[in-house]
Amino acid sequence: MASLPDHFDRPVHIAVIGGTGLAKIEGYTPVAALNPTTPWGNPSSPITIALHNGIPIAFLARHGLHHQLAPHEVPARANIAALRSIGVRTIIAFSAVGSLREEIKPMDFVVPDQIIDRTKGIRPFTFFEGGVVGHVGFADPFDAGLAGVVQKCADAMKGDGVVLHQGGTIICMEGPAFSTRAESHMYRSWGGSVINMSALPESKLAREAELAYQMICMATDYDCWHTTEDVDVAMVMKYMDANSKNAKHLVGAVLDELCKQENSDMVLAKHWEGSAQGAVKFMTKPEGRNPEAMKRVEYLFPGFWDN
Ligand SMILES: CSC[C@H]1O[C@H](OP(=O)(O)O)[C@H](O)[C@@H]1O
Ligand SMILES: Nc1ncnc2[nH]cnc12
């Protein structure tokens, strides 16, 4: 990594955020390792740029290269802002999750379409504060177009034993300790499908940054509501390792497809363009705006205040 250039002179439209058990992207030749400094600090790890059929892809390890960042320590604002600053408009985010449903078995994949927030407000969760207010729509936190691509790729891998559940509600808890049994049962009664500690604020910040964002989850355990063993880290890692081949193949297939559509409206997130900027521009009156907060918004959206 140290010998790679720290710059890359083309915009990179597609990124993967890797989670537990997926701290590196293998099988691609890295061509650069970037470490942009954003108004929110530095990202969790250097952003590795790799070429895939000539198309650049960015990879970021959510918990750092050595999994040294707890879920509440992940610098999500720096991660999302840094990715946007290098041109990223589409993020595929991978996550190891507990299953809250009998039919979602360990090693199954889930493409969630909803989130319930059970973080505790201790994680910085917005770009729009400190003198510039903005309220983005978050009714559907993930990207339906990207979810469709993941589904198509998983369908083609059914013969390899890949099982994918389309849709479902992810509970994002604070952690780092796992849930109590009462909580686990409560989440099931709320209709939760899976549980993790990283869907938020990552997905919300991606929406604020007008990026297309879809999480791909892989179940590693039945949390602690089931009659089988309660979750622990060893169990999560055991199932991540056992299914890492399929996880990497699935992410690889999704990247193949996204690279083919590198300049499509879907990958360039044209459908989100202007949504956050509209939410910001009309909220705080010019006389109430803090110049420092304005500069931070300018980092996300260069030229934002020009007209
Ligand atoms: C090691 S179990 C809990 C840990 O695993 C998940 O990580 P990620 O979402 O980054 O794959 C979960 O969210 C927790 O952070
Ligand atoms: N049971 C669980 N709860 C929260 N995050 C998880 N990640 C993997 N399994 C989990």
mmCIF file of C-alpha atoms and ligand atoms in Angstrom:
data_model
loop_
_atom_site.group_PDB
_atom_site.id
_atom_site.type_symbol
_atom_site.label_atom_id
_atom_site.label_comp_id
_atom_site.label_asym_id
_atom_site.label_seq_id
_atom_site.Cartn_x
_atom_site.Cartn_y
_atom_site.Cartn_z
ATOM 1 C CA MET A 1 0.000 0.000 0.000
ATOM 2 C CA ALA A 2 2.822 2.426 0.918
ATOM 3 C CA SER A 3 4.312 2.257 -2.564
ATOM 4 C CA LEU A 4 1.062 3.130 -4.374
ATOM 5 C CA PRO A 5 0.550 6.667 -5.684
ATOM 6 C CA ASP A 6 -1.581 8.864 -3.407
ATOM 7 C CA HIS A 7 -3.415 10.486 -6.322
ATOM 8 C CA PHE A 8 -5.575 9.324 -9.192
ATOM 9 C CA ASP A 9 -6.448 11.670 -11.990
ATOM 10 C CA ARG A 10 -9.849 10.376 -13.121
ATOM 11 C CA PRO A 11 -13.162 10.554 -11.291
ATOM 12 C CA VAL A 12 -14.089 7.277 -9.601
ATOM 13 C CA HIS A 13 -17.848 6.727 -9.727
ATOM 14 C CA ILE A 14 -18.267 3.402 -7.919
ATOM 15 C CA ALA A 15 -17.226 2.483 -4.376
ATOM 16 C CA VAL A 16 -17.432 -0.492 -2.062
ATOM 17 C CA ILE A 17 -17.430 -0.028 1.703
ATOM 18 C CA GLY A 18 -16.257 -3.280 3.229
ATOM 19 C CA GLY A 19 -17.274 -4.299 6.724
ATOM 20 C CA THR A 20 -16.444 -7.055 9.173
ATOM 21 C CA GLY A 21 -14.471 -9.792 7.436
ATOM 22 C CA LEU A 22 -14.210 -7.766 4.227
ATOM 23 C CA ALA A 23 -11.429 -5.268 4.930
ATOM 24 C CA LYS A 24 -9.731 -5.749 1.556
ATOM 25 C CA ILE A 25 -10.866 -6.121 -2.010
ATOM 26 C CA GLU A 26 -9.078 -9.066 -3.555
ATOM 27 C CA GLY A 27 -8.595 -10.012 -7.169
ATOM 28 C CA TYR A 28 -8.219 -6.443 -8.432
ATOM 29 C CA THR A 29 -4.968 -4.651 -9.072
ATOM 30 C CA PRO A 30 -4.688 -1.568 -6.866
ATOM 31 C CA VAL A 31 -3.389 1.497 -8.685
ATOM 32 C CA ALA A 32 -3.611 4.172 -5.983
ATOM 33 C CA ALA A 33 -4.257 4.665 -2.255
ATOM 34 C CA LEU A 34 -5.871 8.020 -1.485
ATOM 35 C CA ASN A 35 -6.287 9.667 1.893
ATOM 36 C CA PRO A 36 -8.290 12.839 1.374
ATOM 37 C CA THR A 37 -8.638 15.159 4.348
ATOM 38 C CA THR A 38 -12.214 16.359 4.591
ATOM 39 C CA PRO A 39 -13.773 19.022 6.849
ATOM 40 C CA TRP A 40 -14.863 16.011 8.947
ATOM 41 C CA GLY A 41 -11.379 14.467 9.206
ATOM 42 C CA ASN A 42 -9.848 11.490 7.439
ATOM 43 C CA PRO A 43 -11.647 8.352 6.331
ATOM 44 C CA SER A 44 -11.461 5.038 8.196
ATOM 45 C CA SER A 45 -8.758 3.731 5.884
ATOM 46 C CA PRO A 46 -6.919 4.831 2.787
ATOM 47 C CA ILE A 47 -9.252 4.615 -0.196
ATOM 48 C CA THR A 48 -7.816 1.971 -2.485
ATOM 49 C CA ILE A 49 -8.437 2.543 -6.175
ATOM 50 C CA ALA A 50 -8.395 -0.583 -8.312
ATOM 51 C CA LEU A 51 -9.063 -1.009 -11.997
ATOM 52 C CA HIS A 52 -11.753 -3.432 -13.073
ATOM 53 C CA ASN A 53 -11.882 -3.903 -16.844
ATOM 54 C CA GLY A 54 -10.279 -0.484 -17.048
ATOM 55 C CA ILE A 55 -12.933 1.127 -14.822
ATOM 56 C CA PRO A 56 -11.747 2.516 -11.481
ATOM 57 C CA ILE A 57 -13.388 1.308 -8.284
ATOM 58 C CA ALA A 58 -12.846 2.733 -4.802
ATOM 59 C CA PHE A 59 -12.636 0.507 -1.739
ATOM 60 C CA LEU A 60 -12.827 1.665 1.860
ATOM 61 C CA ALA A 61 -12.536 -0.513 4.988
ATOM 62 C CA ARG A 62 -15.281 0.760 7.343
ATOM 63 C CA HIS A 63 -13.547 -0.292 10.569
ATOM 64 C CA GLY A 64 -10.027 0.499 9.324
ATOM 65 C CA LEU A 65 -7.516 -1.859 7.733
ATOM 66 C CA HIS A 66 -7.082 -3.745 10.997
ATOM 67 C CA HIS A 67 -10.654 -3.474 12.289
ATOM 68 C CA GLN A 68 -9.513 -0.966 14.898
ATOM 69 C CA LEU A 69 -12.616 1.266 14.811
ATOM 70 C CA ALA A 70 -15.689 0.314 16.849
ATOM 71 C CA PRO A 71 -19.045 0.937 15.123
ATOM 72 C CA HIS A 72 -19.523 4.240 16.987
ATOM 73 C CA GLU A 73 -15.969 5.363 16.118
ATOM 74 C CA VAL A 74 -16.302 4.950 12.354
ATOM 75 C CA PRO A 75 -15.789 8.441 10.842
ATOM 76 C CA ALA A 76 -18.835 8.081 8.611
ATOM 77 C CA ARG A 77 -18.965 11.752 7.584
ATOM 78 C CA ALA A 78 -15.309 11.702 6.488
ATOM 79 C CA ASN A 79 -15.882 8.396 4.673
ATOM 80 C CA ILE A 80 -18.874 9.606 2.671
ATOM 81 C CA ALA A 81 -17.451 13.083 2.015
ATOM 82 C CA ALA A 82 -14.092 11.643 0.922
ATOM 83 C CA LEU A 83 -15.768 9.215 -1.463
ATOM 84 C CA ARG A 84 -17.914 11.956 -2.962
ATOM 85 C CA SER A 85 -14.851 14.206 -3.335
ATOM 86 C CA ILE A 86 -13.126 11.687 -5.622
ATOM 87 C CA GLY A 87 -16.207 11.416 -7.836
ATOM 88 C CA VAL A 88 -18.106 8.523 -6.235
ATOM 89 C CA ARG A 89 -21.859 8.534 -6.869
ATOM 90 C CA THR A 90 -22.691 4.862 -6.144
ATOM 91 C CA ILE A 91 -21.820 2.952 -2.984
ATOM 92 C CA ILE A 92 -22.250 -0.749 -2.357
ATOM 93 C CA ALA A 93 -21.846 -1.244 1.380
ATOM 94 C CA PHE A 94 -21.236 -4.705 2.776
ATOM 95 C CA SER A 95 -22.268 -5.719 6.285
ATOM 96 C CA ALA A 96 -22.266 -8.795 8.530
ATOM 97 C CA VAL A 97 -25.670 -8.982 10.239
ATOM 98 C CA GLY A 98 -27.618 -11.027 12.748
ATOM 99 C CA SER A 99 -30.790 -12.662 11.458
ATOM 100 C CA LEU A 100 -34.086 -11.922 13.192
ATOM 101 C CA ARG A 101 -36.063 -14.343 11.018
ATOM 102 C CA GLU A 102 -36.003 -18.134 10.918
ATOM 103 C CA GLU A 103 -35.986 -18.149 7.103
ATOM 104 C CA ILE A 104 -32.890 -15.915 6.910
ATOM 105 C CA LYS A 105 -30.233 -18.495 7.651
ATOM 106 C CA PRO A 106 -26.590 -17.833 8.448
ATOM 107 C CA MET A 107 -24.738 -17.265 5.142
ATOM 108 C CA ASP A 108 -27.864 -15.989 3.383
ATOM 109 C CA PHE A 109 -27.652 -12.543 1.809
ATOM 110 C CA VAL A 110 -30.217 -9.801 2.422
ATOM 111 C CA VAL A 111 -30.745 -6.599 0.460
ATOM 112 C CA PRO A 112 -32.630 -4.431 2.956
ATOM 113 C CA ASP A 113 -35.033 -1.706 1.884
ATOM 114 C CA GLN A 114 -35.818 -0.191 5.305
ATOM 115 C CA ILE A 115 -34.024 0.745 8.530
ATOM 116 C CA ILE A 116 -35.058 1.227 12.132
ATOM 117 C CA ASP A 117 -32.675 3.485 14.026
ATOM 118 C CA ARG A 118 -31.580 2.140 17.391
ATOM 119 C CA THR A 119 -28.339 4.117 17.594
ATOM 120 C CA LYS A 120 -28.178 6.372 20.637
ATOM 121 C CA GLY A 121 -27.394 9.773 19.147
ATOM 122 C CA ILE A 122 -23.703 9.584 20.048
ATOM 123 C CA ARG A 123 -22.536 9.315 16.423
ATOM 124 C CA PRO A 124 -22.240 12.465 14.336
ATOM 125 C CA PHE A 125 -25.046 11.952 11.831
ATOM 126 C CA THR A 126 -25.403 14.971 9.546
ATOM 127 C CA PHE A 127 -23.422 17.266 7.259
ATOM 128 C CA PHE A 128 -25.974 20.033 7.707
ATOM 129 C CA GLU A 129 -25.517 21.717 11.082
ATOM 130 C CA GLY A 130 -23.673 24.532 12.822
ATOM 131 C CA GLY A 131 -25.281 27.323 10.804
ATOM 132 C CA VAL A 132 -26.590 25.613 7.670
ATOM 133 C CA VAL A 133 -29.709 23.499 8.115
ATOM 134 C CA GLY A 134 -31.036 20.923 5.653
ATOM 135 C CA HIS A 135 -33.703 18.200 5.889
ATOM 136 C CA VAL A 136 -33.401 15.446 3.278
ATOM 137 C CA GLY A 137 -36.061 12.862 2.505
ATOM 138 C CA PHE A 138 -35.167 9.445 3.896
ATOM 139 C CA ALA A 139 -38.425 7.509 3.515
ATOM 140 C CA ASP A 140 -36.643 4.889 1.438
ATOM 141 C CA PRO A 141 -33.100 4.799 2.757
ATOM 142 C CA PHE A 142 -31.631 2.506 0.106
ATOM 143 C CA ASP A 143 -31.450 2.630 -3.688
ATOM 144 C CA ALA A 144 -34.006 0.519 -5.551
ATOM 145 C CA GLY A 145 -32.012 0.528 -8.817
ATOM 146 C CA LEU A 146 -28.908 -0.848 -7.122
ATOM 147 C CA ALA A 147 -31.008 -3.378 -5.186
ATOM 148 C CA GLY A 148 -32.275 -4.642 -8.557
ATOM 149 C CA VAL A 149 -28.711 -5.088 -9.824
ATOM 150 C CA VAL A 150 -27.762 -7.080 -6.706
ATOM 151 C CA GLN A 151 -30.846 -9.280 -7.137
ATOM 152 C CA LYS A 152 -30.014 -10.003 -10.778
ATOM 153 C CA CYS A 153 -26.438 -10.959 -9.882
ATOM 154 C CA ALA A 154 -27.555 -13.194 -7.003
ATOM 155 C CA ASP A 155 -30.113 -14.905 -9.257
ATOM 156 C CA ALA A 156 -27.298 -15.842 -11.625
ATOM 157 C CA MET A 157 -25.385 -17.382 -8.681
ATOM 158 C CA LYS A 158 -28.182 -19.581 -7.339
ATOM 159 C CA GLY A 159 -26.373 -22.669 -8.639
ATOM 160 C CA ASP A 160 -23.449 -21.803 -6.344
ATOM 161 C CA GLY A 161 -25.714 -21.937 -3.302
ATOM 162 C CA VAL A 162 -26.235 -18.186 -3.062
ATOM 163 C CA VAL A 163 -29.514 -17.388 -1.301
ATOM 164 C CA LEU A 164 -30.635 -13.772 -1.357
ATOM 165 C CA HIS A 165 -33.647 -12.220 0.362
ATOM 166 C CA GLN A 166 -34.817 -9.093 -1.421
ATOM 167 C CA GLY A 167 -36.158 -6.402 0.880
ATOM 168 C CA GLY A 168 -36.372 -6.359 4.654
ATOM 169 C CA THR A 169 -35.878 -4.067 7.582
ATOM 170 C CA ILE A 170 -32.488 -3.688 9.155
ATOM 171 C CA ILE A 171 -32.299 -2.679 12.784
ATOM 172 C CA CYS A 172 -29.213 -0.561 13.356
ATOM 173 C CA MET A 173 -28.249 -0.785 17.023
ATOM 174 C CA GLU A 174 -25.547 1.173 18.846
ATOM 175 C CA GLY A 175 -23.342 -1.646 20.108
ATOM 176 C CA PRO A 176 -20.587 -2.514 20.473
ATOM 177 C CA ALA A 177 -22.120 -5.100 22.857
ATOM 178 C CA PHE A 178 -24.762 -7.261 21.202
ATOM 179 C CA SER A 179 -28.470 -6.998 22.121
ATOM 180 C CA THR A 180 -30.158 -8.404 25.171
ATOM 181 C CA ARG A 181 -32.610 -11.253 24.590
ATOM 182 C CA ALA A 182 -35.533 -8.926 25.394
ATOM 183 C CA GLU A 183 -34.327 -6.440 22.790
ATOM 184 C CA SER A 184 -33.845 -9.166 20.215
ATOM 185 C CA HIS A 185 -37.452 -10.349 20.713
ATOM 186 C CA MET A 186 -38.679 -6.757 20.618
ATOM 187 C CA TYR A 187 -36.956 -6.144 17.268
ATOM 188 C CA ARG A 188 -38.656 -9.246 15.886
ATOM 189 C CA SER A 189 -42.017 -7.946 17.084
ATOM 190 C CA TRP A 190 -41.270 -4.667 15.260
ATOM 191 C CA GLY A 191 -40.831 -6.565 11.997
ATOM 192 C CA GLY A 192 -37.036 -6.411 11.896
ATOM 193 C CA SER A 193 -35.398 -8.811 9.456
ATOM 194 C CA VAL A 194 -31.723 -8.381 10.333
ATOM 195 C CA ILE A 195 -29.587 -6.385 12.764
ATOM 196 C CA ASN A 196 -26.221 -4.648 12.559
ATOM 197 C CA MET A 197 -24.326 -1.661 13.975
ATOM 198 C CA SER A 198 -23.372 0.158 10.777
ATOM 199 C CA ALA A 199 -26.334 1.020 8.541
ATOM 200 C CA LEU A 200 -26.528 4.398 10.298
ATOM 201 C CA PRO A 201 -25.424 7.088 9.953
ATOM 202 C CA GLU A 202 -23.664 5.780 6.809
ATOM 203 C CA SER A 203 -26.808 5.471 4.676
ATOM 204 C CA LYS A 204 -28.252 8.793 5.886
ATOM 205 C CA LEU A 205 -25.046 10.653 5.102
ATOM 206 C CA ALA A 206 -24.967 9.043 1.655
ATOM 207 C CA ARG A 207 -28.454 10.462 1.072
ATOM 208 C CA GLU A 208 -27.346 13.898 2.282
ATOM 209 C CA ALA A 209 -24.436 13.666 -0.155
ATOM 210 C CA GLU A 210 -26.856 12.711 -2.986
ATOM 211 C CA LEU A 211 -25.247 9.309 -3.510
ATOM 212 C CA ALA A 212 -26.940 6.076 -4.549
ATOM 213 C CA TYR A 213 -26.338 3.695 -1.633
ATOM 214 C CA GLN A 214 -27.283 0.056 -1.150
ATOM 215 C CA MET A 215 -26.244 -2.241 1.655
ATOM 216 C CA ILE A 216 -25.686 -5.946 0.985
ATOM 217 C CA CYS A 217 -25.965 -7.894 4.223
ATOM 218 C CA MET A 218 -24.749 -11.373 4.982
ATOM 219 C CA ALA A 219 -26.306 -13.168 7.949
ATOM 220 C CA THR A 220 -23.736 -14.582 10.332
ATOM 221 C CA ASP A 221 -25.923 -15.592 13.297
ATOM 222 C CA TYR A 222 -29.420 -15.657 14.776
ATOM 223 C CA ASP A 223 -28.599 -12.942 17.328
ATOM 224 C CA CYS A 224 -29.921 -14.237 20.689
ATOM 225 C CA TRP A 225 -33.655 -14.797 20.112
ATOM 226 C CA HIS A 226 -33.264 -18.258 18.598
ATOM 227 C CA THR A 227 -33.021 -21.603 20.363
ATOM 228 C CA THR A 228 -29.565 -22.161 18.836
ATOM 229 C CA GLU A 229 -26.412 -20.567 20.268
ATOM 230 C CA ASP A 230 -26.300 -16.833 21.085
ATOM 231 C CA VAL A 231 -24.205 -14.631 18.826
ATOM 232 C CA ASP A 232 -20.579 -13.959 19.617
ATOM 233 C CA VAL A 233 -17.683 -12.634 17.549
ATOM 234 C CA ALA A 234 -16.285 -16.104 16.864
ATOM 235 C CA MET A 235 -19.612 -17.115 15.319
ATOM 236 C CA VAL A 236 -19.740 -14.014 13.131
ATOM 237 C CA MET A 237 -16.197 -14.595 11.877
ATOM 238 C CA LYS A 238 -16.797 -18.326 11.366
ATOM 239 C CA TYR A 239 -19.718 -17.692 9.007
ATOM 240 C CA MET A 240 -17.996 -14.751 7.297
ATOM 241 C CA ASP A 241 -15.023 -17.036 6.549
ATOM 242 C CA ALA A 242 -17.206 -19.950 5.537
ATOM 243 C CA ASN A 243 -19.049 -17.858 2.967
ATOM 244 C CA SER A 244 -16.377 -15.359 2.002
ATOM 245 C CA LYS A 245 -16.035 -16.944 -1.442
ATOM 246 C CA ASN A 246 -19.700 -16.298 -2.244
ATOM 247 C CA ALA A 247 -19.593 -12.839 -0.667
ATOM 248 C CA LYS A 248 -16.631 -11.844 -2.823
ATOM 249 C CA HIS A 249 -18.219 -13.398 -5.935
ATOM 250 C CA LEU A 250 -21.454 -11.542 -5.327
ATOM 251 C CA VAL A 251 -19.711 -8.199 -4.794
ATOM 252 C CA GLY A 252 -17.551 -8.947 -7.862
ATOM 253 C CA ALA A 253 -20.595 -9.698 -10.013
ATOM 254 C CA VAL A 254 -22.301 -6.495 -8.834
ATOM 255 C CA LEU A 255 -19.154 -4.526 -9.696
ATOM 256 C CA ASP A 256 -19.007 -6.178 -13.157
ATOM 257 C CA GLU A 257 -22.537 -5.008 -13.809
ATOM 258 C CA LEU A 258 -22.039 -1.505 -12.390
ATOM 259 C CA CYS A 259 -18.818 -1.043 -14.358
ATOM 260 C CA LYS A 260 -20.712 -1.865 -17.564
ATOM 261 C CA GLN A 261 -23.060 0.966 -16.656
ATOM 262 C CA GLU A 262 -20.371 3.286 -15.292
ATOM 263 C CA ASN A 263 -21.794 6.387 -16.948
ATOM 264 C CA SER A 264 -25.472 5.520 -16.634
ATOM 265 C CA ASP A 265 -27.893 7.789 -14.796
ATOM 266 C CA MET A 266 -28.285 5.046 -12.177
ATOM 267 C CA VAL A 267 -24.555 4.813 -11.331
ATOM 268 C CA LEU A 268 -24.148 8.585 -11.524
ATOM 269 C CA ALA A 269 -27.116 8.876 -9.118
ATOM 270 C CA LYS A 270 -28.860 11.400 -11.338
ATOM 271 C CA HIS A 271 -32.106 10.588 -9.521
ATOM 272 C CA TRP A 272 -30.676 11.974 -6.263
ATOM 273 C CA GLU A 273 -29.009 14.988 -7.841
ATOM 274 C CA GLY A 274 -30.202 18.271 -6.334
ATOM 275 C CA SER A 275 -32.324 16.600 -3.625
ATOM 276 C CA ALA A 276 -30.128 17.552 -0.661
ATOM 277 C CA GLN A 277 -28.959 20.801 -2.182
ATOM 278 C CA GLY A 278 -32.592 21.877 -2.519
ATOM 279 C CA ALA A 279 -33.200 20.905 1.096
ATOM 280 C CA VAL A 280 -30.278 23.065 2.253
ATOM 281 C CA LYS A 281 -30.505 26.127 0.056
ATOM 282 C CA PHE A 282 -33.929 27.283 1.151
ATOM 283 C CA MET A 283 -33.792 26.482 4.859
ATOM 284 C CA THR A 284 -31.339 28.819 6.571
ATOM 285 C CA LYS A 285 -31.690 32.475 5.603
ATOM 286 C CA PRO A 286 -28.451 34.129 4.365
ATOM 287 C CA GLU A 287 -28.147 36.257 7.503
ATOM 288 C CA GLY A 288 -28.240 33.130 9.709
ATOM 289 C CA ARG A 289 -25.615 31.146 7.813
ATOM 290 C CA ASN A 290 -22.270 30.390 9.429
ATOM 291 C CA PRO A 291 -19.403 30.811 6.933
ATOM 292 C CA GLU A 292 -17.592 27.760 8.337
ATOM 293 C CA ALA A 293 -20.667 25.573 7.864
ATOM 294 C CA MET A 294 -21.077 27.008 4.372
ATOM 295 C CA LYS A 295 -17.503 26.010 3.537
ATOM 296 C CA ARG A 296 -18.195 22.463 4.679
ATOM 297 C CA VAL A 297 -21.246 22.258 2.409
ATOM 298 C CA GLU A 298 -19.110 23.692 -0.417
ATOM 299 C CA TYR A 299 -16.677 20.777 0.060
ATOM 300 C CA LEU A 300 -19.521 18.343 -0.593
ATOM 301 C CA PHE A 301 -21.043 20.328 -3.448
ATOM 302 C CA PRO A 302 -18.401 22.521 -5.112
ATOM 303 C CA GLY A 303 -19.908 25.753 -6.425
ATOM 304 C CA PHE A 304 -22.960 25.370 -4.175
ATOM 305 C CA TRP A 305 -23.180 29.004 -3.037
ATOM 306 C CA ASP A 306 -22.239 30.538 -6.383
ATOM 307 C CA ASN A 307 -25.740 31.367 -7.501
HETATM 308 C C1 LIG B 1 -18.248 -8.460 14.625
HETATM 309 S S1 LIG B 1 -19.943 -8.505 14.903
HETATM 310 C C2 LIG B 1 -20.558 -6.844 14.954
HETATM 311 C C3 LIG B 1 -20.067 -5.963 13.849
HETATM 312 O O1 LIG B 1 -20.268 -6.657 12.597
HETATM 313 C C4 LIG B 1 -20.970 -5.812 11.710
HETATM 314 O O2 LIG B 1 -19.983 -5.026 11.063
HETATM 315 P P1 LIG B 1 -20.154 -4.476 9.582
HETATM 316 O O3 LIG B 1 -21.523 -3.905 9.476
HETATM 317 O O4 LIG B 1 -19.095 -3.447 9.428
HETATM 318 O O5 LIG B 1 -19.949 -5.660 8.659
HETATM 319 C C5 LIG B 1 -21.859 -5.034 12.664
HETATM 320 O O6 LIG B 1 -22.435 -3.895 12.057
HETATM 321 C C6 LIG B 1 -20.932 -4.721 13.788
HETATM 322 O O7 LIG B 1 -20.157 -3.569 13.541
HETATM 323 N N1 LIG B 2 -26.369 -10.205 16.072
HETATM 324 C C1 LIG B 2 -25.800 -9.088 15.630
HETATM 325 N N2 LIG B 2 -26.123 -7.894 16.159
HETATM 326 C C2 LIG B 2 -25.559 -6.751 15.703
HETATM 327 N N3 LIG B 2 -24.645 -6.731 14.729
HETATM 328 C C3 LIG B 2 -24.282 -7.892 14.182
HETATM 329 N N4 LIG B 2 -23.418 -8.180 13.200
HETATM 330 C C4 LIG B 2 -23.422 -9.510 13.013
HETATM 331 N N5 LIG B 2 -24.287 -10.106 13.856
HETATM 332 C C5 LIG B 2 -24.834 -9.114 14.605
#
